[in-house]
mmCIF file of C-alpha atoms and ligand atoms in Angstrom:
data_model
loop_
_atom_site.group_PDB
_atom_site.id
_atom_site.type_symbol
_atom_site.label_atom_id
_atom_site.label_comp_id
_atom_site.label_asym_id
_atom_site.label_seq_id
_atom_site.Cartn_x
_atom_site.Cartn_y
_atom_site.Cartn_z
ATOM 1 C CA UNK P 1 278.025 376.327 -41.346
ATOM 2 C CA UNK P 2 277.175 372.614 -40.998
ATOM 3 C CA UNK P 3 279.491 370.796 -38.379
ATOM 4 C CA UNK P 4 280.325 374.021 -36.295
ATOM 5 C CA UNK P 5 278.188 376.267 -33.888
ATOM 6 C CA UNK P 6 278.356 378.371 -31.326
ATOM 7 C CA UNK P 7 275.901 379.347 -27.967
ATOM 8 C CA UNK P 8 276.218 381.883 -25.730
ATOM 9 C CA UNK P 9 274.434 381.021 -21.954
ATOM 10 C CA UNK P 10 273.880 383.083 -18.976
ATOM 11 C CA UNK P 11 275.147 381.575 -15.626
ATOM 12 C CA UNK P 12 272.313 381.591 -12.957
ATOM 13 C CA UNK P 13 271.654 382.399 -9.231
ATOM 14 C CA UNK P 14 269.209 380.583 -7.419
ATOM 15 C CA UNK P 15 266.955 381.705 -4.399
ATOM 16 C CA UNK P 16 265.882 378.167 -3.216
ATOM 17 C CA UNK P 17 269.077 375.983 -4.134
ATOM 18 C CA UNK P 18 270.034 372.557 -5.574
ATOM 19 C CA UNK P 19 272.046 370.591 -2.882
ATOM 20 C CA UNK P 20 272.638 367.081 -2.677
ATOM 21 C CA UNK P 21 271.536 364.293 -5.006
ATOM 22 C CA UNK P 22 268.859 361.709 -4.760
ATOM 23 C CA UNK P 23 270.506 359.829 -7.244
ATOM 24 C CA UNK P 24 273.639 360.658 -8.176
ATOM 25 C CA UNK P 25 274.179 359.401 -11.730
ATOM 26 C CA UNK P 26 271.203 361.226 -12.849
ATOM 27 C CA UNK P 27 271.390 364.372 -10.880
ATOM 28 C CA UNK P 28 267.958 363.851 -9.400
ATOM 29 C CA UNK P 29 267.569 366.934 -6.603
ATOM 30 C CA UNK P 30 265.860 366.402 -3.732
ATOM 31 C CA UNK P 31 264.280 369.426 -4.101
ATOM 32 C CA UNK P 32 262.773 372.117 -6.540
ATOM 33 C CA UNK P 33 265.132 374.940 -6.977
ATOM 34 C CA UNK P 34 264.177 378.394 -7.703
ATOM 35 C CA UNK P 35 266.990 380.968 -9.627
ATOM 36 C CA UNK P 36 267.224 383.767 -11.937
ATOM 37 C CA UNK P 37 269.646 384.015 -14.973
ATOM 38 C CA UNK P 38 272.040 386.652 -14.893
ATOM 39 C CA UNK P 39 272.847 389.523 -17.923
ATOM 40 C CA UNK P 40 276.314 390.061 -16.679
ATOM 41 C CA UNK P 41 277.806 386.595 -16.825
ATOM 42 C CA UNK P 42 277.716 384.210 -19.874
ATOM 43 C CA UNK P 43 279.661 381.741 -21.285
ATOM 44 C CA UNK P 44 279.932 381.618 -25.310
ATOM 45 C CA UNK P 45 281.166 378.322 -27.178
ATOM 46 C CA UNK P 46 281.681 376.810 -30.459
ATOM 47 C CA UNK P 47 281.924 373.153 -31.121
ATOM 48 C CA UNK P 48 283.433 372.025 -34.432
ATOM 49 C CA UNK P 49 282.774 368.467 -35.067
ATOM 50 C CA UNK P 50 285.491 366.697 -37.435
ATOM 51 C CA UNK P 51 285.053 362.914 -38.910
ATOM 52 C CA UNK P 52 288.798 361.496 -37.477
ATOM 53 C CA UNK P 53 289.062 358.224 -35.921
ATOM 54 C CA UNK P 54 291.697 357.887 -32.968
ATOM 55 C CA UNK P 55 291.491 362.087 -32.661
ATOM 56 C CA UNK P 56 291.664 363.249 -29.158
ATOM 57 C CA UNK P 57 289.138 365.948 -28.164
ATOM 58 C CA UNK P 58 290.574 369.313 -28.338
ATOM 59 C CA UNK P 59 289.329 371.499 -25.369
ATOM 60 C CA UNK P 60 290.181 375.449 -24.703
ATOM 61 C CA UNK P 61 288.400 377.200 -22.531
ATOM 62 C CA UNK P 62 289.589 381.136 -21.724
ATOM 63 C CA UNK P 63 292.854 380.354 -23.453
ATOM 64 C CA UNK P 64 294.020 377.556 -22.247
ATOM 65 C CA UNK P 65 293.710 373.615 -22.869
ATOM 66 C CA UNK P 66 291.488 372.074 -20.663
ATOM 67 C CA UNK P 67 292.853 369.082 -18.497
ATOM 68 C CA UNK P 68 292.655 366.368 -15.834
ATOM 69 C CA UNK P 69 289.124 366.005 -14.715
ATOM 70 C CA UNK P 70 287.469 369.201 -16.167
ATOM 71 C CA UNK P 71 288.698 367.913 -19.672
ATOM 72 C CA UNK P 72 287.018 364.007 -18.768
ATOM 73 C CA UNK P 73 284.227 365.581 -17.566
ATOM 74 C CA UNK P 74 283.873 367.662 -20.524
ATOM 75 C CA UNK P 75 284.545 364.714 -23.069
ATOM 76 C CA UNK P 76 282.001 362.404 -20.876
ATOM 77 C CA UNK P 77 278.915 365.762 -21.936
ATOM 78 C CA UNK P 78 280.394 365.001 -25.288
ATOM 79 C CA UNK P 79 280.229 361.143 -25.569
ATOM 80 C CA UNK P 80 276.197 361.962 -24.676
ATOM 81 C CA UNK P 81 276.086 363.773 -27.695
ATOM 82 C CA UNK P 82 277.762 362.190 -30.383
ATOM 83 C CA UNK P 83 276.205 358.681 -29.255
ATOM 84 C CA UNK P 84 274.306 357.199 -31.994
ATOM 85 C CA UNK P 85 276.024 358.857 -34.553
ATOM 86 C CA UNK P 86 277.625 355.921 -37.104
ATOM 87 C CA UNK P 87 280.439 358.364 -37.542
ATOM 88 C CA UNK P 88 283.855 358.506 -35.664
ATOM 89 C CA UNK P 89 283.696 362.151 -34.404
ATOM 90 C CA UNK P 90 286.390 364.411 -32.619
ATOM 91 C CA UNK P 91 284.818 367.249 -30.872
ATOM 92 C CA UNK P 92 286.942 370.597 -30.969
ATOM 93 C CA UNK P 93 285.804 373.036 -28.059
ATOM 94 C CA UNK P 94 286.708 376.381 -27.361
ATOM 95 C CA UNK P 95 284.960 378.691 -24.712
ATOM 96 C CA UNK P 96 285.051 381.888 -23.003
ATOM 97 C CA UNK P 97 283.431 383.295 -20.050
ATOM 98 C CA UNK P 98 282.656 386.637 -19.741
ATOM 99 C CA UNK P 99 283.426 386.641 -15.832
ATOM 100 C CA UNK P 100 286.358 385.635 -13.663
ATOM 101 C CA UNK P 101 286.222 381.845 -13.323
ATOM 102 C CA UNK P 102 286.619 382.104 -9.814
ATOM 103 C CA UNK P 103 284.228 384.635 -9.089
ATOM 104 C CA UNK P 104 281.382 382.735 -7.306
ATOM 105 C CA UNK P 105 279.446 382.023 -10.769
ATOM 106 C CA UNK P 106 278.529 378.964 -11.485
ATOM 107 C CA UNK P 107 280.306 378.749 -14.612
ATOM 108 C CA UNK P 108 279.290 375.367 -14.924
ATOM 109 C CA UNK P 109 275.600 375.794 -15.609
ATOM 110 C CA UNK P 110 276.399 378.266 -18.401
ATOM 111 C CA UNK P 111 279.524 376.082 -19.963
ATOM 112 C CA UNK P 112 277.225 372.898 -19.733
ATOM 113 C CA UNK P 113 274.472 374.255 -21.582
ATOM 114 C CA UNK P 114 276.196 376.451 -24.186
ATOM 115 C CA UNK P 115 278.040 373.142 -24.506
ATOM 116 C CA UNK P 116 275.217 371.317 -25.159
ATOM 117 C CA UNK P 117 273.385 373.264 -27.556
ATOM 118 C CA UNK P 118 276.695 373.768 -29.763
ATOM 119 C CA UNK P 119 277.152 370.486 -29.601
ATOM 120 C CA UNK P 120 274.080 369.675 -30.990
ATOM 121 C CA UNK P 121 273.589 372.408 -33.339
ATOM 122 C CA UNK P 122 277.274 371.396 -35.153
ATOM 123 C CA UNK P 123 275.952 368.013 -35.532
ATOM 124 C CA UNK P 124 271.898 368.466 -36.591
ATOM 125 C CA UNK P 125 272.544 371.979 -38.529
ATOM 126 C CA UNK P 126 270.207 373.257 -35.866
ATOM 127 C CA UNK P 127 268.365 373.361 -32.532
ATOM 128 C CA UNK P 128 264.370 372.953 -33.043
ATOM 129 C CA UNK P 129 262.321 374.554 -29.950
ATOM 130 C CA UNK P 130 261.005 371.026 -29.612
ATOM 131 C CA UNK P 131 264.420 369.317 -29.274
ATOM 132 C CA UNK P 132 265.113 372.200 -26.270
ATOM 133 C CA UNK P 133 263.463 370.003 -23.273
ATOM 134 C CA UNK P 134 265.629 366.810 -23.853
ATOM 135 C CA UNK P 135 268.832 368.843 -24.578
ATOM 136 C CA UNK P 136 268.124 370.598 -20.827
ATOM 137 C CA UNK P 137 267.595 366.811 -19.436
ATOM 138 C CA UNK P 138 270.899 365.977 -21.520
ATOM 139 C CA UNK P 139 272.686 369.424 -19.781
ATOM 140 C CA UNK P 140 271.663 368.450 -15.933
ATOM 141 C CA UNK P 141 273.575 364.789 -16.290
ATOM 142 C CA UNK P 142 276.700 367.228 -16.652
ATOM 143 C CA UNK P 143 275.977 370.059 -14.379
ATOM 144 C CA UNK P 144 272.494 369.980 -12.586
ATOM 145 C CA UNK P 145 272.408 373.979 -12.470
ATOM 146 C CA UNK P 146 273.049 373.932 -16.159
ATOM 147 C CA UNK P 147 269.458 372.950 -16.839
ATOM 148 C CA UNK P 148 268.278 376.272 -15.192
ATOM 149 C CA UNK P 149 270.274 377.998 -17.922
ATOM 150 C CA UNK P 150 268.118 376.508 -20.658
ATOM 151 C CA UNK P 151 265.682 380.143 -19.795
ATOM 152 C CA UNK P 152 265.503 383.278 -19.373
ATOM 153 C CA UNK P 153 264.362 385.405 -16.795
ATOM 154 C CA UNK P 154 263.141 383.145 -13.515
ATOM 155 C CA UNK P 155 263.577 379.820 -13.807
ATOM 156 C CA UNK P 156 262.214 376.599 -11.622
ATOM 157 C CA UNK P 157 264.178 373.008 -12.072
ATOM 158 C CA UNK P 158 260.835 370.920 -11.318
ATOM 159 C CA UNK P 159 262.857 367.945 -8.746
ATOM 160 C CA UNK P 160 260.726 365.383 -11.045
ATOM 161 C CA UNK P 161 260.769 361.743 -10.217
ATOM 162 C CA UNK P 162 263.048 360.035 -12.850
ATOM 163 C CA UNK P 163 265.123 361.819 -16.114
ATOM 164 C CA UNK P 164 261.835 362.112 -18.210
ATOM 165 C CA UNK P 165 260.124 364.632 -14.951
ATOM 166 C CA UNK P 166 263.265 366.162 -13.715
ATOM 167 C CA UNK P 167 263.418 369.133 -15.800
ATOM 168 C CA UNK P 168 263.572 373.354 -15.693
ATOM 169 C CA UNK P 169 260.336 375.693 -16.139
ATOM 170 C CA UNK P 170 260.619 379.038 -17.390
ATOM 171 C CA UNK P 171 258.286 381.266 -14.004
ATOM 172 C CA UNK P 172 258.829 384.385 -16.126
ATOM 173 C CA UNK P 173 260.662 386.552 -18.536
ATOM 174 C CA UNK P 174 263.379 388.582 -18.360
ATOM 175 C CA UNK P 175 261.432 391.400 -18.219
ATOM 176 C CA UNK P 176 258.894 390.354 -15.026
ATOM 177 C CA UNK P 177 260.985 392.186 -12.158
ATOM 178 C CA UNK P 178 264.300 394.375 -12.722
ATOM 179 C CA UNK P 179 265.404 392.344 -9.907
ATOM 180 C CA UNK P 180 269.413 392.973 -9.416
ATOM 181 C CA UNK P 181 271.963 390.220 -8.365
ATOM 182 C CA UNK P 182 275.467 391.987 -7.407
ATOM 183 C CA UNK P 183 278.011 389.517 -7.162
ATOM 184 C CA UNK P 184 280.714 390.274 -4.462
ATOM 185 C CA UNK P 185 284.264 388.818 -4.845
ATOM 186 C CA UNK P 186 286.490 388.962 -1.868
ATOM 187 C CA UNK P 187 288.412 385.893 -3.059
ATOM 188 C CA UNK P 188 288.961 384.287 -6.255
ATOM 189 C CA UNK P 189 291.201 381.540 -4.779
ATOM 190 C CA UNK P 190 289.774 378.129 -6.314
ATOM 191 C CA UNK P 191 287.650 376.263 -3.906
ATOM 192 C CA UNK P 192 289.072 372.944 -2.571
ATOM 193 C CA UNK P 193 286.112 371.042 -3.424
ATOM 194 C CA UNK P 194 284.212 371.409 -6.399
ATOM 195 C CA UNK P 195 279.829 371.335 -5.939
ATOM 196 C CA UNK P 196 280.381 368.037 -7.103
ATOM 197 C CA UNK P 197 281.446 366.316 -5.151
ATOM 198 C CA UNK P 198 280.086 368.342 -2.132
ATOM 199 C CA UNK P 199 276.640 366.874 -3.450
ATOM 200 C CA UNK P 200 277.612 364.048 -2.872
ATOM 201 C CA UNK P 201 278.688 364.262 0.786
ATOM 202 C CA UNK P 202 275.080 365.896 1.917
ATOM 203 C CA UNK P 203 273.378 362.656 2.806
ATOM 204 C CA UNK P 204 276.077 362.461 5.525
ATOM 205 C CA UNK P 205 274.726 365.752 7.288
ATOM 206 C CA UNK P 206 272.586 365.181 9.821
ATOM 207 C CA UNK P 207 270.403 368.776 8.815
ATOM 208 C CA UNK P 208 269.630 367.358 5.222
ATOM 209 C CA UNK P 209 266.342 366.418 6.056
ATOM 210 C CA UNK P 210 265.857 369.881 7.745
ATOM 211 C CA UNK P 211 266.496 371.746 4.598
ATOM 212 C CA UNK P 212 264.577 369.778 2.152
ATOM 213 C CA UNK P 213 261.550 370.232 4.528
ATOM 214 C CA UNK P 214 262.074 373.938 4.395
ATOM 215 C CA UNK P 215 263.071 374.083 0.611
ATOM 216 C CA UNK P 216 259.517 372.106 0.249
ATOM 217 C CA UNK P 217 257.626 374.572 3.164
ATOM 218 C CA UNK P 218 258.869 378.022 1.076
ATOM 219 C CA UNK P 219 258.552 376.737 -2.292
ATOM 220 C CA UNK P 220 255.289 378.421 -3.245
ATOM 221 C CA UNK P 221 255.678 381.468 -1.156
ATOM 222 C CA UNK P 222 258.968 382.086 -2.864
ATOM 223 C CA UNK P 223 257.095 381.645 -6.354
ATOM 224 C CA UNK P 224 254.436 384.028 -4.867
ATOM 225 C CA UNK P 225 257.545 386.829 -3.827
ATOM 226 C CA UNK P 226 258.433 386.080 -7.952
ATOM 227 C CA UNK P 227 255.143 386.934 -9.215
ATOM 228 C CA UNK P 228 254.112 389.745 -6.703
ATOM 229 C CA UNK P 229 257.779 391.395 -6.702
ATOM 230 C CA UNK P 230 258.307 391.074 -3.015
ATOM 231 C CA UNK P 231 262.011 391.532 -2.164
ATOM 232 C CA UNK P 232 261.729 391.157 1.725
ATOM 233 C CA UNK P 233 259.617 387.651 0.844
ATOM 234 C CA UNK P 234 262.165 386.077 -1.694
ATOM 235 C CA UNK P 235 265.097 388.176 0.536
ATOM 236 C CA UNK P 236 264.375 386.458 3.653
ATOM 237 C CA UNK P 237 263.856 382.808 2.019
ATOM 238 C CA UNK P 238 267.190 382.903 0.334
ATOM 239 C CA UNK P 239 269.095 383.520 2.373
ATOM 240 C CA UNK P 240 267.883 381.389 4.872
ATOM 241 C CA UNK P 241 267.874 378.872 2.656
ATOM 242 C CA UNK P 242 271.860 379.620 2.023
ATOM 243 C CA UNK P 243 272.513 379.847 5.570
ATOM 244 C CA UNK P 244 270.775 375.923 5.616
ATOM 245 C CA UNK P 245 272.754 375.056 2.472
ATOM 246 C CA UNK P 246 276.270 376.001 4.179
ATOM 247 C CA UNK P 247 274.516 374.353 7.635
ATOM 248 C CA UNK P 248 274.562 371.192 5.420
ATOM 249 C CA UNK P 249 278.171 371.523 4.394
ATOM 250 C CA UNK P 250 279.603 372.429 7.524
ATOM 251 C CA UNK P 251 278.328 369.042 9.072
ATOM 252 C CA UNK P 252 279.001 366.930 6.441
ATOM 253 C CA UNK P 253 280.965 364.220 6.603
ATOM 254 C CA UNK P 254 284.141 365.310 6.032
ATOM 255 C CA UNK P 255 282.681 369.192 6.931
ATOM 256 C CA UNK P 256 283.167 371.395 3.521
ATOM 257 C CA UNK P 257 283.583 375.061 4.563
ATOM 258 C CA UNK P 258 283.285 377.377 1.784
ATOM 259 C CA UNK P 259 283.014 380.445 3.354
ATOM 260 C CA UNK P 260 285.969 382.548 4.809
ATOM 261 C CA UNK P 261 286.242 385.663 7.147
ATOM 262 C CA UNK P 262 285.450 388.256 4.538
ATOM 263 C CA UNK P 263 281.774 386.324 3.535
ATOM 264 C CA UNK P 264 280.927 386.594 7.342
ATOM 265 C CA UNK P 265 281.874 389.800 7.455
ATOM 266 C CA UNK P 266 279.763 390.714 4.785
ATOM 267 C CA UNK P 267 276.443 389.239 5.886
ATOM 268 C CA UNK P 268 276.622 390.660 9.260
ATOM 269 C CA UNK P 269 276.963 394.443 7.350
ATOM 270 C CA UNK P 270 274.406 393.662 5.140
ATOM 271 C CA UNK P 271 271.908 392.306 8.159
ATOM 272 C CA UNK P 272 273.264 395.203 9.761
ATOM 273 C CA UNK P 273 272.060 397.800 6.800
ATOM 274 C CA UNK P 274 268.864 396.445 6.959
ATOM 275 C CA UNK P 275 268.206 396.281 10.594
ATOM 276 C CA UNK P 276 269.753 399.817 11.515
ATOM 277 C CA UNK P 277 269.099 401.702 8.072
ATOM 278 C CA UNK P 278 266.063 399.781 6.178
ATOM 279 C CA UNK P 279 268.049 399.139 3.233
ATOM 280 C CA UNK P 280 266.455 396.009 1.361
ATOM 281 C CA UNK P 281 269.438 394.583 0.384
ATOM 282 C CA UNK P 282 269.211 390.265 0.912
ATOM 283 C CA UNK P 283 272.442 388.026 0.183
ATOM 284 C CA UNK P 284 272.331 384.458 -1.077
ATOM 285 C CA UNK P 285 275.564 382.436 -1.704
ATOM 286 C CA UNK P 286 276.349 379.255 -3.824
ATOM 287 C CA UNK P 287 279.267 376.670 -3.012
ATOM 288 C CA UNK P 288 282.339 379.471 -2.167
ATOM 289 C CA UNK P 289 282.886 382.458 -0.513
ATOM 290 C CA UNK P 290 281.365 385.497 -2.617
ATOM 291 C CA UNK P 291 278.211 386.566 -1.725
ATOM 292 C CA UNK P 292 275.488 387.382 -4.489
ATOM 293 C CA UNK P 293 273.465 390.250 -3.202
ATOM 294 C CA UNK P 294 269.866 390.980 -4.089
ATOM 295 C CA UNK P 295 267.889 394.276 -4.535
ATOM 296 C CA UNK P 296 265.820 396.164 -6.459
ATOM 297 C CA UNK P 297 267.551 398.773 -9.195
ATOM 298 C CA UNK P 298 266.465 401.643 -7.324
ATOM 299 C CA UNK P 299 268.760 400.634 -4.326
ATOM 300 C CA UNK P 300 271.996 398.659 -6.423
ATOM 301 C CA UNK P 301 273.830 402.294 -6.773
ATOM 302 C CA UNK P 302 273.671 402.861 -3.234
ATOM 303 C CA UNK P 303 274.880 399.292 -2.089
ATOM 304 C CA UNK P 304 277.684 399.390 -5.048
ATOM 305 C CA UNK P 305 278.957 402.838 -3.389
ATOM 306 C CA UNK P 306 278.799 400.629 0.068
ATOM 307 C CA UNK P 307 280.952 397.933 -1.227
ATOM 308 C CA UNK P 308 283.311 400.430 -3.111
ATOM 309 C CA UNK P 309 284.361 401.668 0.725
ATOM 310 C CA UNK P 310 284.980 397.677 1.717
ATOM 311 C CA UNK P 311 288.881 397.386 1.787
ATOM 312 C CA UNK P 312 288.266 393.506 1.708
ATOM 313 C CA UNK P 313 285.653 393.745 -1.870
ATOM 314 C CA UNK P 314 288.002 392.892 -5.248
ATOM 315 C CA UNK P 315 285.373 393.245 -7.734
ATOM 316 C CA UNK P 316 281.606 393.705 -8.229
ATOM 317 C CA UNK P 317 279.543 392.171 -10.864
ATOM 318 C CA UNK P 318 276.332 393.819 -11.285
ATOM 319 C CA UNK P 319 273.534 391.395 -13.114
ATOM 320 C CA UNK P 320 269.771 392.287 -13.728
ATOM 321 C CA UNK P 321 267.807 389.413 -15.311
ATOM 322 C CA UNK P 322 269.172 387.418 -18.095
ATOM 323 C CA UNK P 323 268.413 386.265 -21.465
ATOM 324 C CA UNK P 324 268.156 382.601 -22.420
ATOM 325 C CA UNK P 325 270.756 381.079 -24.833
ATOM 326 C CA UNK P 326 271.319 382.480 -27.790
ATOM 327 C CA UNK P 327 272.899 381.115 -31.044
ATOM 328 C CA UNK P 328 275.673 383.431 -32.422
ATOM 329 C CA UNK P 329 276.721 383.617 -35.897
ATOM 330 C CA UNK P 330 280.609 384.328 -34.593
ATOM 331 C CA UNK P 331 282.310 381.334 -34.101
ATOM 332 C CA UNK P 332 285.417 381.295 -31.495
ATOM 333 C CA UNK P 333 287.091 378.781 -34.034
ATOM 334 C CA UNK P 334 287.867 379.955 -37.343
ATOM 335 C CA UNK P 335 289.354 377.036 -38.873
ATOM 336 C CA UNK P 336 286.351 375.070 -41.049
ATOM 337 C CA UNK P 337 286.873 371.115 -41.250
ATOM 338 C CA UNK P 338 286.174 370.300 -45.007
ATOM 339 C CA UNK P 339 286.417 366.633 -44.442
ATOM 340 C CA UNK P 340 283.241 366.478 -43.001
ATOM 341 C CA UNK P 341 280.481 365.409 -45.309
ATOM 342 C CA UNK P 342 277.466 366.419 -43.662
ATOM 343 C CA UNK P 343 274.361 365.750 -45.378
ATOM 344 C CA UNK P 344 270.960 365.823 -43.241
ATOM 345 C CA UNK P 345 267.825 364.733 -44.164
ATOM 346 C CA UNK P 346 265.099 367.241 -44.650
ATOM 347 C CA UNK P 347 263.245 366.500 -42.125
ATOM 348 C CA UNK P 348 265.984 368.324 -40.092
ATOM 349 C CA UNK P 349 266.147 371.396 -41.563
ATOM 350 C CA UNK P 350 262.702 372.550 -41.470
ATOM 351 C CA UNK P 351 262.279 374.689 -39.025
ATOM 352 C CA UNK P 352 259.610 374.566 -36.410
ATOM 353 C CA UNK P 353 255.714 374.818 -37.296
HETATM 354 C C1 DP6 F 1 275.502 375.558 -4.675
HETATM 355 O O1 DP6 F 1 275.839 370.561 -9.743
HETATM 356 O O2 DP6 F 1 275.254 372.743 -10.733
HETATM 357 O O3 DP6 F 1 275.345 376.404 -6.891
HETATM 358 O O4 DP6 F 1 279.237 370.806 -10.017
HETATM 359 O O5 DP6 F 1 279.460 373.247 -10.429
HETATM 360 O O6 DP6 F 1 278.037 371.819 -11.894
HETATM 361 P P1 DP6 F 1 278.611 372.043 -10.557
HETATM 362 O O7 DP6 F 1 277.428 372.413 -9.617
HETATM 363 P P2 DP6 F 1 275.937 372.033 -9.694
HETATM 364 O O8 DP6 F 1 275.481 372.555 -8.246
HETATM 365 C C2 DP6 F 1 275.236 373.884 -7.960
HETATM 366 C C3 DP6 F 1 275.066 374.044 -6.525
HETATM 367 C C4 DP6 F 1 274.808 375.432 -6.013
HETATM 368 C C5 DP6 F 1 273.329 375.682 -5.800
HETATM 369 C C6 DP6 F 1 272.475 375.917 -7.024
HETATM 370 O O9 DP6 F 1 272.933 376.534 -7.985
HETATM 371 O O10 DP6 F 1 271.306 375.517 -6.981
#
């Protein structure tokens, strides 16, 4: 129905990561980043645009109403989207994700660009494959990861030079490498300081420029472990590269520490396995504690009967290679706004050639 849609996007992991910001207000990386979208964790939301002057935003997300500086930053993706229309619209938002907030997945990249595609599809009547690039630009102002979520499958955020450049490339489909992601939570606690502002304390670390020259060295062997399927390749650059990412946080000014005992703990076992017992088994982790682990499908029953025995592992999430965003014909708001007059011009509702 015009004036109300809903998008369902995958969350992401990513091999070579996005940390620290070459210009902040754009979310310019420093470097190319390199992830895959996961099956297991997605984030599905309907906008419902409604023509009401002096309306506050309404904002749910899993229940409850958003607030504080999730809600402004929420209503700041919004004000992107409804600028240039003549109209005075209030956005009402309600979202669910189909993993524990907390869990160590970026539930920002999928909220961001389910966000943004809802958004837009409630107020156009649709999303064209052409409009797809500039709504992915529009997604990384609000959540840099979220552009990654914009694909399927393997996914590289090209650094670029300005807006226009900086933008994600789909490597390959979902169905390239049965490559699993098994994400580990030994704490759901919320973490003190949110990735965004930790980007913006990385220029303070004196290793910045260390990482960004090894992000830059890996870069095409890491696309060549994609393409070829080699686990111990992509394996070893990830997590190096995480172990470089938390190097950078730890001696940043203030130091941001996001892992706790039980991460450590973790990584030395799963060194361990591979040293003493050949297990390919590789762990990356984003800005927290809970470790995403990486293996082939042949070997994820064996490491989930591993972490089943770990007194200190609350939950596993198992992903294999994800879908890109989907439009869903269930709406997570029932209620239909019949003051809205929405008339759009042809031109708009043909669909692609
Ligand atoms: C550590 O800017 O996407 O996950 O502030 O949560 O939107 P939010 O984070 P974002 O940074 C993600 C940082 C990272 C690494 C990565 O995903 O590349």
């Amino acid at each position: 129905m015009a004036g109300k849609a809903t998008y369902r996007a995958h969350a992401n992991i990513a091999f070579l990561k996005y940390w620290g910001t070459r210009d902040a207000s754009l979310n310019l990386p420093y470097t190319h980043s390199l992830s895959m979208t996961l099956s297991h964790a997605h984030t599905t939301t309907t906008v419902a645009w409604q023509e009401a002057p002096g309306q506050r935003d309404t904002i749910v997300i899993n229940g409850q109403a958003c607030t504080g500086s999730a809600r402004a930053r929420i209503c700041a993706h919004l004000d992107r989207i409804r600028t240039g229309s003549a109209r005075s619209l209030t956005a009402h938002v309600c979202s669910r994700n189909s993993f524990p907030t907390s869990a160590g997945i970026a539930s920002s990249a999928s909220g961001f660009c389910a966000l943004t595609l809802a958004a837009h599809a409630a107020l156009q009547g649709t999303v064209h494959e052409r409009d797809i690039p500039a709504l992915a630009r529009l997604a990384r102002l609000a959540s840099g990861s979220a552009c990654r979520s914009f694909h399927g499958g393997f996914v590289e955020w090209h650094a670029g030079r300005d807006h226009e450049t900086s933008r994600p490339i789909q490597l390959h489909d979902a169905s390239h490498w049965n490559l699993h992601d098994l994400v580990v939570v030994v704490s759901e606690e919320e973490k003190a300081v949110s990735s965004q502002n930790g980007h913006r304390l990385a220029d303070s670390s004196p290793l910045l420029p260390t990482r960004v020259d090894y992000v830059n060295h890996n870069l095409a062997d890491a696309r060549q472990a994609l393409r070829s399927h080699d686990l111990q390749l992509l394996g070893t650059i990830a997590e190096t590269d995480a172990m470089l990412m938390h190097a950078v946080m730890l001696t940043s000014r203030p130091p941001l520490l996001y892992l706790n005992p039980a991460s450590i703990r973790l990584m030395g076992m799963i060194q361990a396995w591979r040293r003493q017992e050949a297990l390919p088994v590789y762990f990356t982790v984003d800005a927290g504690p809970n470790l995403h682990l990486l293996c082939e499908a042949a070997t994820a029953a064996q490491v989930q009967d591993r972490l089943s025995r770990l007194e200190f592992v609350q939950q596993v999430i198992v992903n294999r290679p994800g879908p890109g965003p989907v439009r869903m014909a269930e709406h997570l708001i029932q209620q239909d706004f019949q003051d809205l007059d929405w008339t759009f011009p042809s031109a708009h509702r043909e669909p692609d050639a």
